[in-house]
Amino acid sequence: MADATKTSLNGHVAVITGAGRGIGAAIATGLTSLGAVAVLCGRTGAPLEATATSIARDGGKAEVAECDVTDLRSVEGIAAHVEATYGRIDILINNAGVGGYAGPLHQLPPASWERILNTNLRGVYFCIRAFAPLMIRAARGHIINISSLAGKNALPNGAAYAASKWGLNGLSYSVAEELRAYNIRVSVVCPGSVDTELSPHAGKDKSKMLQPEDVAHAVAMLVTQAPQSFVSEILLRPTQKP
């Protein structure tokens, strides 16, 4: 069995959205520690620069690429840059996501609905639309979509977020079937409560919650699988309920 901590990703190019902090930053750090070059995408430059600096301090390679996944032209611009600079993309991590509303759906402002669905679902569509053709031409690649256990279970007072993640799961399973013939593996990771500054969980014990590095470890396992198989879905739960 391959050990993700020992398998090399030297020469591989990974694009990670939402890479400025939390899960995205942990995934970028994990992939660069295996030898990949990381293209760090996000809407705000300062957190991305902080991630890139941390990676460089550990001997890894990363570059910052400011990008808004809800803007197709912005995403296509990054895809063109990656193709011109590296001539390839091996790994696409669709991690960018938002929550931000707690309340019944009938009270949800339409602008909040648009913000959640546009980022969590449409943004993934835009990234796959922009980057999948590069993978198809190369006849290889990994696409990993970071979802949530909220895409598997009811989430009262978070219906829009749950809808975006249920939709993301269905998108992932369907695109996996579309791209298998091109030797492109599409997987979805569904973590439970993760301790990040962008996703506070009132009343939960942080010491029992998942950490961003737990999600990064799952991603490392996915991208270092033997070529004849792929894990289409990972459900990631804390050992103890927080």
GROMACS .gro file of C-alpha atoms in nm, residues 37-189:
model
  153
   37VAL     CA    1   0.422   2.315  -0.696
   38ALA     CA    2   0.115   2.492  -0.555
   39VAL     CA    3  -0.079   2.769  -0.725
   40LEU     CA    4  -0.258   2.940  -0.437
   41CYS     CA    5  -0.590   3.093  -0.539
   42GLY     CA    6  -0.814   3.325  -0.340
   43ARG     CA    7  -0.977   3.664  -0.349
   44THR     CA    8  -0.740   3.832  -0.102
   45GLY     CA    9  -0.367   3.854  -0.153
   46ALA     CA   10  -0.237   3.888   0.204
   47PRO     CA   11  -0.350   3.546   0.335
   48LEU     CA   12  -0.224   3.380   0.018
   49GLU     CA   13   0.115   3.547   0.060
   50ALA     CA   14   0.127   3.421   0.417
   51THR     CA   15   0.062   3.065   0.300
   52ALA     CA   16   0.326   3.097   0.027
   53THR     CA   17   0.580   3.232   0.277
   54SER     CA   18   0.515   2.945   0.516
   55ILE     CA   19   0.555   2.692   0.234
   56ALA     CA   20   0.880   2.852   0.117
   57ARG     CA   21   1.013   2.847   0.473
   58ASP     CA   22   0.964   2.470   0.472
   59GLY     CA   23   1.141   2.433   0.137
   60GLY     CA   24   0.830   2.405  -0.080
   61LYS     CA   25   0.731   2.592  -0.395
   62ALA     CA   26   0.415   2.801  -0.429
   63GLU     CA   27   0.292   3.105  -0.613
   64VAL     CA   28   0.004   3.339  -0.539
   65ALA     CA   29  -0.274   3.385  -0.795
   66GLU     CA   30  -0.555   3.614  -0.683
   67CYS     CA   31  -0.879   3.480  -0.823
   68ASP     CA   32  -1.254   3.503  -0.760
   69VAL     CA   33  -1.410   3.162  -0.830
   70THR     CA   34  -1.751   3.325  -0.882
   71ASP     CA   35  -1.612   3.515  -1.182
   72LEU     CA   36  -1.560   3.292  -1.487
   73ARG     CA   37  -1.318   3.536  -1.654
   74SER     CA   38  -1.106   3.543  -1.338
   75VAL     CA   39  -1.091   3.164  -1.327
   76GLU     CA   40  -1.016   3.138  -1.699
   77GLY     CA   41  -0.734   3.388  -1.652
   78ILE     CA   42  -0.571   3.168  -1.390
   79ALA     CA   43  -0.613   2.861  -1.610
   80ALA     CA   44  -0.443   3.041  -1.898
   81HIS     CA   45  -0.161   3.148  -1.667
   82VAL     CA   46  -0.110   2.793  -1.540
   83GLU     CA   47  -0.102   2.655  -1.893
   84ALA     CA   48   0.144   2.921  -2.013
   85THR     CA   49   0.369   2.891  -1.708
   86TYR     CA   50   0.371   2.519  -1.639
   87GLY     CA   51   0.213   2.359  -1.945
   88ARG     CA   52   0.015   2.126  -1.720
   89ILE     CA   53  -0.213   2.086  -1.421
   90ASP     CA   54  -0.212   1.761  -1.229
   91ILE     CA   55  -0.427   1.841  -0.927
   92LEU     CA   56  -0.724   2.075  -0.886
   93ILE     CA   57  -0.852   2.125  -0.532
   94ASN     CA   58  -1.188   2.301  -0.523
   95ASN     CA   59  -1.184   2.417  -0.163
   96ALA     CA   60  -1.315   2.776  -0.169
   97GLY     CA   61  -1.643   2.796   0.017
   98VAL     CA   62  -1.857   3.017   0.238
   99GLY     CA   63  -2.129   2.973   0.497
  100GLY     CA   64  -2.215   3.274   0.704
  101TYR     CA   65  -2.591   3.246   0.767
  102ALA     CA   66  -2.768   3.073   1.055
  103GLY     CA   67  -3.144   3.084   1.039
  104PRO     CA   68  -3.450   2.938   0.870
  105LEU     CA   69  -3.453   2.937   0.492
  106HIS     CA   70  -3.766   3.151   0.465
  107GLN     CA   71  -3.576   3.432   0.637
  108LEU     CA   72  -3.261   3.399   0.427
  109PRO     CA   73  -3.191   3.717   0.226
  110PRO     CA   74  -3.170   3.643  -0.147
  111ALA     CA   75  -2.823   3.801  -0.159
  112SER     CA   76  -2.701   3.547   0.098
  113TRP     CA   77  -2.846   3.261  -0.107
  114GLU     CA   78  -2.663   3.389  -0.416
  115ARG     CA   79  -2.336   3.429  -0.226
  116ILE     CA   80  -2.343   3.078  -0.084
  117LEU     CA   81  -2.452   2.896  -0.400
  118ASN     CA   82  -2.230   3.102  -0.631
  119THR     CA   83  -1.917   3.028  -0.428
  120ASN     CA   84  -1.979   2.672  -0.313
  121LEU     CA   85  -2.130   2.531  -0.630
  122ARG     CA   86  -2.102   2.761  -0.930
  123GLY     CA   87  -1.738   2.832  -0.843
  124VAL     CA   88  -1.657   2.462  -0.867
  125TYR     CA   89  -1.830   2.442  -1.205
  126PHE     CA   90  -1.625   2.740  -1.329
  127CYS     CA   91  -1.298   2.580  -1.212
  128ILE     CA   92  -1.375   2.244  -1.369
  129ARG     CA   93  -1.483   2.415  -1.691
  130ALA     CA   94  -1.154   2.608  -1.703
  131PHE     CA   95  -0.909   2.337  -1.594
  132ALA     CA   96  -1.054   2.004  -1.707
  133PRO     CA   97  -0.962   2.062  -2.075
  134LEU     CA   98  -0.593   2.083  -1.974
  135MET     CA   99  -0.623   1.751  -1.796
  136ILE     CA  100  -0.813   1.594  -2.085
  137ARG     CA  101  -0.537   1.689  -2.328
  138ALA     CA  102  -0.279   1.534  -2.096
  139ALA     CA  103  -0.499   1.227  -2.027
  140ARG     CA  104  -0.433   1.251  -1.653
  141GLY     CA  105  -0.530   1.446  -1.343
  142HIS     CA  106  -0.701   1.460  -1.006
  143ILE     CA  107  -0.995   1.684  -0.918
  144ILE     CA  108  -1.086   1.691  -0.549
  145ASN     CA  109  -1.389   1.882  -0.428
  146ILE     CA  110  -1.403   1.973  -0.059
  147SER     CA  111  -1.762   1.927   0.052
  148SER     CA  112  -1.907   1.862   0.396
  149LEU     CA  113  -2.108   1.612   0.596
  150ALA     CA  114  -2.376   1.881   0.562
  151GLY     CA  115  -2.403   1.747   0.208
  152LYS     CA  116  -2.510   1.411   0.352
  153ASN     CA  117  -2.738   1.512   0.639
  154ALA     CA  118  -3.007   1.764   0.725
  155LEU     CA  119  -2.874   2.098   0.849
  156PRO     CA  120  -3.155   2.301   1.010
  157ASN     CA  121  -3.088   2.675   0.992
  158GLY     CA  122  -2.824   2.610   0.729
  159ALA     CA  123  -3.038   2.494   0.436
  160ALA     CA  124  -2.862   2.702   0.171
  161TYR     CA  125  -2.521   2.576   0.279
  162ALA     CA  126  -2.649   2.218   0.287
  163ALA     CA  127  -2.807   2.261  -0.057
  164SER     CA  128  -2.477   2.384  -0.199
  165LYS     CA  129  -2.292   2.082  -0.057
  166TRP     CA  130  -2.556   1.827  -0.159
  167GLY     CA  131  -2.532   1.980  -0.505
  168LEU     CA  132  -2.153   1.965  -0.497
  169ASN     CA  133  -2.165   1.595  -0.411
  170GLY     CA  134  -2.398   1.520  -0.702
  171LEU     CA  135  -2.180   1.727  -0.933
  172SER     CA  136  -1.871   1.537  -0.818
  173TYR     CA  137  -2.017   1.190  -0.872
  174SER     CA  138  -2.144   1.286  -1.217
  175VAL     CA  139  -1.824   1.456  -1.335
  176ALA     CA  140  -1.626   1.155  -1.211
  177GLU     CA  141  -1.814   0.939  -1.459
  178GLU     CA  142  -1.767   1.192  -1.739
  179LEU     CA  143  -1.390   1.213  -1.694
  180ARG     CA  144  -1.293   0.855  -1.608
  181ALA     CA  145  -1.232   0.775  -1.975
  182TYR     CA  146  -0.960   1.043  -1.979
  183ASN     CA  147  -0.775   0.894  -1.681
  184ILE     CA  148  -0.895   1.181  -1.461
  185ARG     CA  149  -1.004   1.093  -1.110
  186VAL     CA  150  -1.269   1.305  -0.940
  187SER     CA  151  -1.323   1.268  -0.567
  188VAL     CA  152  -1.518   1.447  -0.297
  189VAL     CA  153  -1.412   1.487   0.066
   0.00000   0.00000   0.00000
